[in-house]
Coordinates of C-alpha atoms in Angstrom, one line a residue:
X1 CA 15.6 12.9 15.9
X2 CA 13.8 9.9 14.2
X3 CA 15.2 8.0 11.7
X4 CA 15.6 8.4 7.8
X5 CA 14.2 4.4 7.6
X6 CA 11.3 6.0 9.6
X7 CA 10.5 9.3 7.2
X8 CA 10.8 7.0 4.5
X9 CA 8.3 4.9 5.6
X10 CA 6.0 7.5 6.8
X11 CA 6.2 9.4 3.4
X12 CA 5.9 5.9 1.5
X13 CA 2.5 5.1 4.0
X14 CA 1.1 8.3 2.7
X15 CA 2.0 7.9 -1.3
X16 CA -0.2 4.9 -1.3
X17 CA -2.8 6.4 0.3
X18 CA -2.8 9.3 -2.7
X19 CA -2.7 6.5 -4.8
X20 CA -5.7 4.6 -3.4
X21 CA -7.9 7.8 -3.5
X22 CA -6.1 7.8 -7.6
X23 CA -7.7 4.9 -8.1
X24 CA -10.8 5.5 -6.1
X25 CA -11.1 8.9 -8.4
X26 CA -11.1 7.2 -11.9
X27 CA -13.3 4.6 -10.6
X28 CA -15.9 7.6 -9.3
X29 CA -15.7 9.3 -13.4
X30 CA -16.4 5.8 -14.6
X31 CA -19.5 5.9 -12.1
X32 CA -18.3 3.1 -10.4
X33 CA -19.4 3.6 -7.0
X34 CA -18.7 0.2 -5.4
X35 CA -14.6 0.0 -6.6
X36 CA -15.0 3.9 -6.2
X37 CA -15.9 3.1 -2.1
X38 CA -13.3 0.0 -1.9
X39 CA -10.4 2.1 -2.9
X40 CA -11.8 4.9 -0.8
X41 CA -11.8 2.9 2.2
X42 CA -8.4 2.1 2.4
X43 CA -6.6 5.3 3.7
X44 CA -8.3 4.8 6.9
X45 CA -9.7 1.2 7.7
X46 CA -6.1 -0.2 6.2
X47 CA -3.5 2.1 7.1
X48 CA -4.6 4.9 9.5
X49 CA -3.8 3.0 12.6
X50 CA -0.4 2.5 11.4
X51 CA 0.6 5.8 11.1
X52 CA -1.6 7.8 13.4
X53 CA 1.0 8.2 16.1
X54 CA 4.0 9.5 13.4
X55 CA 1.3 12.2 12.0
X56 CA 0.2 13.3 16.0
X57 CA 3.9 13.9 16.5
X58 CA 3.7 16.4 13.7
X59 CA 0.2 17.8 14.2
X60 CA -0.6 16.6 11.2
X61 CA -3.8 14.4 12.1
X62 CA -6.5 17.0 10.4
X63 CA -5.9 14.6 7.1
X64 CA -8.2 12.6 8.8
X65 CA -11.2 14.5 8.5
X66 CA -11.4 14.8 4.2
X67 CA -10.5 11.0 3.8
X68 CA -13.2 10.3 6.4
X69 CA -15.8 12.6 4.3
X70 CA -14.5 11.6 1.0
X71 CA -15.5 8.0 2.1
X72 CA -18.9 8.9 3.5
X73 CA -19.5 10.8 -0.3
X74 CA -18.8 7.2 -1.9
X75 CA -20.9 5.6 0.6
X76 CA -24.2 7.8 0.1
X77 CA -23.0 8.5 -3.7
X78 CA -23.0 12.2 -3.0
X79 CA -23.4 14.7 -5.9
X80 CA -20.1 16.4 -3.9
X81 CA -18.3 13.4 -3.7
X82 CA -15.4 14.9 -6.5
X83 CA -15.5 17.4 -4.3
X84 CA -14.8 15.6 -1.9
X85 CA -12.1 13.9 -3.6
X86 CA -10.1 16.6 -4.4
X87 CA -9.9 18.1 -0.6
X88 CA -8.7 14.5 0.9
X89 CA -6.0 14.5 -2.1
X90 CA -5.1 17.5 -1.2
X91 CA -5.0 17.5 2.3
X92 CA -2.8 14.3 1.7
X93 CA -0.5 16.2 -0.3
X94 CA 0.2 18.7 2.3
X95 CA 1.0 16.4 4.5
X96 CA 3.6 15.2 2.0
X97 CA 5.1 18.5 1.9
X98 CA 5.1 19.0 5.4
X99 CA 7.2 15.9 6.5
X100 CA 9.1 15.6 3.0
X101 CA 10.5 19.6 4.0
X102 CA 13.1 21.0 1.6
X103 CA 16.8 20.9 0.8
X104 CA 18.6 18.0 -0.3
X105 CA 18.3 15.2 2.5
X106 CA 14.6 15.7 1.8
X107 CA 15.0 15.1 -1.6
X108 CA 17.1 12.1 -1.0
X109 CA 14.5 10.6 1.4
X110 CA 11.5 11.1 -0.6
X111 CA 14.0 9.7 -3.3
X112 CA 13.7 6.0 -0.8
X113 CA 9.9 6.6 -0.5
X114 CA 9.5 6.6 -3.9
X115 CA 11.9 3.8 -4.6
X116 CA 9.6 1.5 -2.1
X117 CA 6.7 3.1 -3.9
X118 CA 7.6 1.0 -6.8
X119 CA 8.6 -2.1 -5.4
X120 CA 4.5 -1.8 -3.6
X121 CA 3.6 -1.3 -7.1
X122 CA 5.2 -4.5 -8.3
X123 CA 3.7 -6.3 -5.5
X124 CA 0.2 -5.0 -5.9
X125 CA 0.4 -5.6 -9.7
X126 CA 1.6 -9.4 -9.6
X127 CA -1.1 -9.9 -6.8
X128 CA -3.5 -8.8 -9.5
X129 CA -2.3 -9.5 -13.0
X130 CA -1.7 -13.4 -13.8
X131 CA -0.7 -14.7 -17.3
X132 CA -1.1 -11.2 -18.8
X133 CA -4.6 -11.0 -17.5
X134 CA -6.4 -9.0 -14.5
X135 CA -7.2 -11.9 -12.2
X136 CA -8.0 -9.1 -9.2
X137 CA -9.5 -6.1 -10.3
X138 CA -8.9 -4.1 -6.6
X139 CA -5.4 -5.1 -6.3
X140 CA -4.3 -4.0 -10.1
X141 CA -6.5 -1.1 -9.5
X142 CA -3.9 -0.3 -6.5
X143 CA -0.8 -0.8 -8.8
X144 CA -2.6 1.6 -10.7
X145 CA -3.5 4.4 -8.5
X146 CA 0.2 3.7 -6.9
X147 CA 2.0 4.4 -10.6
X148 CA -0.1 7.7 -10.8
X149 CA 1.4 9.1 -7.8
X150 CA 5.0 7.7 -8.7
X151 CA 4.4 8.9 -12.5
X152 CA 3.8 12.8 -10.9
X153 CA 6.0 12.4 -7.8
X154 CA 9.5 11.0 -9.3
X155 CA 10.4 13.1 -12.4
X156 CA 10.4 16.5 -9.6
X157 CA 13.0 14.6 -7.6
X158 CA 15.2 12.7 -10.6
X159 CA 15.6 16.5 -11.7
X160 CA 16.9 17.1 -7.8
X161 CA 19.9 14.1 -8.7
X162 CA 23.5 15.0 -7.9
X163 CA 25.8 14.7 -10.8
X164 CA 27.0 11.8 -10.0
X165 CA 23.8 9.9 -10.4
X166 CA 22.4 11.5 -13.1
X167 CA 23.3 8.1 -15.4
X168 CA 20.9 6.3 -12.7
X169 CA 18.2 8.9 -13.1
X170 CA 18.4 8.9 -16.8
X171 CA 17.8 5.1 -16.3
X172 CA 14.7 5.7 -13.6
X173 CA 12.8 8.2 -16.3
X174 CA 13.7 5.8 -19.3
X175 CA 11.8 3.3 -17.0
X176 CA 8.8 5.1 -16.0
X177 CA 8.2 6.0 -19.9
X178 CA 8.1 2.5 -20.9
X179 CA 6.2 1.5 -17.7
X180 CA 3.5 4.5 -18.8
X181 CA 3.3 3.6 -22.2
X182 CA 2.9 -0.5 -21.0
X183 CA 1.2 -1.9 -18.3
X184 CA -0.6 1.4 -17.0
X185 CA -1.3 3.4 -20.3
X186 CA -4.8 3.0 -19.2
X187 CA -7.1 2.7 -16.4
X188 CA -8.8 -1.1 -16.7
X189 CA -11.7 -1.7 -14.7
X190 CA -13.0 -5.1 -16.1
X191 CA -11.6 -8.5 -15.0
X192 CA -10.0 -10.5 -17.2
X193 CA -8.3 -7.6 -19.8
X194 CA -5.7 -8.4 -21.1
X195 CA -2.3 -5.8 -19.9
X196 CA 0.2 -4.7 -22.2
X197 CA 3.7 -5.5 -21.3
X198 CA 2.4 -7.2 -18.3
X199 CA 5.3 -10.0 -18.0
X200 CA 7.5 -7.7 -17.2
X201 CA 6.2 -5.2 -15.3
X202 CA 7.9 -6.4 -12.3
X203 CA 11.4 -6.7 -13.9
X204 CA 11.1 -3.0 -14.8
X205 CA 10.0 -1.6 -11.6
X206 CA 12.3 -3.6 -9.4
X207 CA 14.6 -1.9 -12.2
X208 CA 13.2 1.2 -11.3
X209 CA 13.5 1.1 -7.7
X210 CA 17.1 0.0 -8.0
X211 CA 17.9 3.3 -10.1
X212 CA 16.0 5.6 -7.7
X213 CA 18.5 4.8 -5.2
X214 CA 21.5 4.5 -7.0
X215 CA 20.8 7.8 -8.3
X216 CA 20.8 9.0 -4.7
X217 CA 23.4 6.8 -3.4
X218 CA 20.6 4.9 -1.0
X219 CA 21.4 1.5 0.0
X220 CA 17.9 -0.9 0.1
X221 CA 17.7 -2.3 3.5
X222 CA 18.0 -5.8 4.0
X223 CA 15.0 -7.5 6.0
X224 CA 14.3 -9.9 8.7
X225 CA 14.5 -13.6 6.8
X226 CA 10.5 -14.9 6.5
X227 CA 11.2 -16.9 9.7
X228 CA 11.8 -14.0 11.7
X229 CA 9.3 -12.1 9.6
X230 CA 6.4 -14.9 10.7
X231 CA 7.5 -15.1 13.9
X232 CA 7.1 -11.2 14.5
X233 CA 3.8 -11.3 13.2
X234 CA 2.7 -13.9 15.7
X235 CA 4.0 -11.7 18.1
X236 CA 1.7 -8.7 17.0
X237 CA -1.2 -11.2 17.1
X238 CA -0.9 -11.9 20.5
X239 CA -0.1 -8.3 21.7
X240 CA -3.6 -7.2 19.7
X241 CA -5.7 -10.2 21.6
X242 CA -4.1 -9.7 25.1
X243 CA -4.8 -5.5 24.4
X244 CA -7.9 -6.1 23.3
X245 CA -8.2 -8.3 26.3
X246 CA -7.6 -5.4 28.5
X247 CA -10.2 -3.1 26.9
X248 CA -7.6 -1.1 24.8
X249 CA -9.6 -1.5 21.3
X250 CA -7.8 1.0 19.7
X251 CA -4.1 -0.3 20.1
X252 CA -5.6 -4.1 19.4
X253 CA -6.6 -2.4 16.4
X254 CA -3.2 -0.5 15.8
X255 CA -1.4 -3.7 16.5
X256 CA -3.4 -6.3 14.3
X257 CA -3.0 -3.9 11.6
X258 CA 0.9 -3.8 11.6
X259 CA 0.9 -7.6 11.7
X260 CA -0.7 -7.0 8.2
X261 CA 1.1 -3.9 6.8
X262 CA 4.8 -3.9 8.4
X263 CA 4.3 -8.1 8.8
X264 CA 2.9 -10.1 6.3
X265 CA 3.0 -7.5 3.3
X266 CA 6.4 -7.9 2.9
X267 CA 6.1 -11.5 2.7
X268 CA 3.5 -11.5 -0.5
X269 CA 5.7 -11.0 -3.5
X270 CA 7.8 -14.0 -2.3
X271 CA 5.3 -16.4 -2.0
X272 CA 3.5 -15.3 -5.1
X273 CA 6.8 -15.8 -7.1
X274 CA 6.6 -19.4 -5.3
X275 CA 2.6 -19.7 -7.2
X276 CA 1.1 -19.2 -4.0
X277 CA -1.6 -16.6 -4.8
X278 CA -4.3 -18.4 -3.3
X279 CA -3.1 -18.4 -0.2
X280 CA -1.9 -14.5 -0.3
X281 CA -5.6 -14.0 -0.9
X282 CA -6.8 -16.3 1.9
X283 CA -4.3 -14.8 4.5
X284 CA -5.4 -11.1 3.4
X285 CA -9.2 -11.9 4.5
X286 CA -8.1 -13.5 7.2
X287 CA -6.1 -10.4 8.8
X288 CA -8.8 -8.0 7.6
X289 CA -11.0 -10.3 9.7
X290 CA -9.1 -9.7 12.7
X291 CA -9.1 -5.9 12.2
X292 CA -13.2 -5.8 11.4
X293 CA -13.8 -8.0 14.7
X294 CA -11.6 -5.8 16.9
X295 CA -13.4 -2.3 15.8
X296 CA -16.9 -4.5 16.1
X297 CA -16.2 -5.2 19.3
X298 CA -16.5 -9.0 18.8
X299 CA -16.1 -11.6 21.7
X300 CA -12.1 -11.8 23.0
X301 CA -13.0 -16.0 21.8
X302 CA -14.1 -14.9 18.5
X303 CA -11.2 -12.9 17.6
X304 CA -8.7 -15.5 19.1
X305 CA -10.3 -18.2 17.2
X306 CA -9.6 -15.8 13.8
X307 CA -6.0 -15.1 14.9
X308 CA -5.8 -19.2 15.1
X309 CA -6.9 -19.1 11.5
X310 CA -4.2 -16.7 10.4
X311 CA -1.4 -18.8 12.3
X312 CA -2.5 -21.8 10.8
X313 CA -2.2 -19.9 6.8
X314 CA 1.1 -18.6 8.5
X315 CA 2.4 -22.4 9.3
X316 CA 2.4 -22.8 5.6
X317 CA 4.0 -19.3 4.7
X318 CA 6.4 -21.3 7.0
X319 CA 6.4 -24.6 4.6
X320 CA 6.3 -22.4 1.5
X321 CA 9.6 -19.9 2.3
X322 CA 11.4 -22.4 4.3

C-alpha cells in the first residue's frame, strides 16, 4: 500500500498539469498559438517522466495519448485543436477521479493535494510577478492556470470538512474569494500589466494552504534543509549521466527531470524571497538543457559539461541558503 505523501503527490503532479492545459486553453481563445504551445508542452516534456511509473501501476498511462495530440494541434495550429483540448482535460480529469477514489481518506488526501496546489501557485506567481508587475508572462500564466483548477477543485472538498474544521474551511473559501476577485480576476497575457493585490498574493495562499489542512487535520511535512536538498540533486545528476552513459535514455531522462521537479523546485520560493530571481531563471534553462540533450541524444561530454553548469548555479544556491 503506498503512501498518503505519495497519492498526494501524484494527485498534486496531475492538478498542475490541468492547470497548464487551463492556461494553454485561454491562451488558444486569445489566438495565441506560441504561449498556447508553451503551456501545452508541459504535461509531457516537464512532468511525464516523473510520474509515468505511479500512472503504469494503475493502468492509467492512456492520458498520454490526448496531451500528446493536444500538443501536436498547437504545433500545426489545427482547426481541432479546442477539440483537442477538451479530450486531454478530460482524460486528465479521469485520471483524478480514478486515484483520488471516494470516501473520506480520499477527500482528506486530495484535501493535501490541493493544499500543495496553492503553495505551487504562490511559487509560480512570485517567479512571475515582481513589484506588482508581470516580469514573466509563462510562469504567471502557470499561477494562473494552477488557481483555475484550485478555484473548481477546492470548494467540492471544503463542503466534504468534518465539523470540527469547518472554522478552517470557512477561512480556505473566504481566501479563494479574495484571491478570485485579486490577483487572478483576469487572464493577463501582456508583460508588464500591472496585478491587482499582487503584494500579497503569497501571504493569502500560504494562508490558504495552511487552512486546507487544518480543516482536515493534515500536518505540512517538513523537508530536507537546502543542504541536503542540493546535495540530492547532485546526486540525481550523476545517476542521469552514468544512466545515460549505459544507454538507458529514458531513465537519464526520468532522473534529470526529478532533479528539477522533486529537487530544485522546492528550493525556488526561498531563494526568490532572498532577491535571487535571476538565478532561479538561469538554473531553470539550465536543467531544461539537460533534459532536451538527453532526449536528443547529445554526446555523454556534452551533457556532463551542462550538468557542470547546473552545479556550478547550485554552488551559489549553496552561498545564497546557507
Amino acid at each position: 500500500m503506498e503512501s498518503v505523501e505519495s497519492e498526494t503527490a501524484l494527485l498534486t503532479t496531475l492538478y498542475e498539469m490541468l492547470g497548464h492545459l487551463e492556461a494553454s486553453g485561454a491562451n488558444l481563445e486569445r489566438g495565441n498559438w506560441t504561449l498556447a504551445q508553451a503551456h501545452a508542452a508541459h504535461p509531457t516534456a516537464e512532468y511525464w517522466a516523473v510520474i509515468e511509473p505511479a500512472l503504469a501501476t494503475r493502468n492509467l498511462t492512456a492520458v498520454r495519448s490526448p496531451l500528446d495530440a493536444y500538443f501536436t494541434a498547437t504545433r500545426s495550429q489545427s482547426v481541432d485543436s479546442t477539440t483537442h483540448l477538451e479530450a486531454a482535460r478530460q482524460a486528465l480529469r479521469d485520471a483524478i477521479a480514478a486515484i483520488a477514489g471516494t470516501g473520506p481518506e480520499s477527500t482528506r488526501t486530495q484535501a493535501a493535494a490541493l493544499a500543495e496546489l496553492a503553495e505551487s501557485i504562490a511559487a509560480e506567481f512570485a517567479e512571475g510577478v515582481e513589484n506588482d508587475q508581470i516580469v514573466n508572462i509563462e510562469e504567471y500564466q502557470d499561477a494562473w492556470g494552477f488557481f483555475q483548477v484550485l478555484s473548481a477543485e477546492l470548494p467540492r472538498v471544503l463542503d466534504a470538512a468534518p465539523t470540527s474544521g469547518r472554522e478552517a474551511a470557512a477561512e480556505a473559501r473566504a481566501d479563494l474569494e479574495s484571491l478570485s476577485r485579486g490577483p487572478f480576476d483576469q487572464f493577463i497575457d501582456q508583460l508588464g500589466t500591472r496585478v491587482i493585490d499582487a503584494d500579497s498574493a503569497r501571504e493569502r495562499l500560504a494562508h490558504l494552504a495552511s487552512a486546507i489542512r487544518a480543516a482536515f487535520g493534515i500536518s505540512k511535512s517538513t523537508g530536507p534543509t537546502p543542504a541536503v536538498q542540493v546535495a540530492t540533486i547532485r546526486q540525481m545528476l550523476s545517476d542521469a549521466l552514468n544512466l545515460y552513459r549505459s544507454g538507458l535514455t529514458d531513465q537519464a531522462y526520468e532522473r534529470a527531470a526529478n532533479a528539477y521537479l522533486q529537487g530544485f523546485e522546492a528550493l525556488e520560493p526561498a531563494l526568490l524571497e532572498r532577491g535571487h530571481r535571476e538565478l532561479v531563471e538561469r538554473l531553470e534553462l539550465d536543467f531544461k538543457a539537460v533534459r532536451d540533450a538527453i532526449r536528443e541524444g547529445r554526446s555523454v561530454e556534452e551533457i556532463a559539461q551542462l550538468i557542470a553548469k547546473v552545479n556550478a548555479g547550485l554552488d551559489e544556491v549553496e552561498e545564497v541558503l546557507a
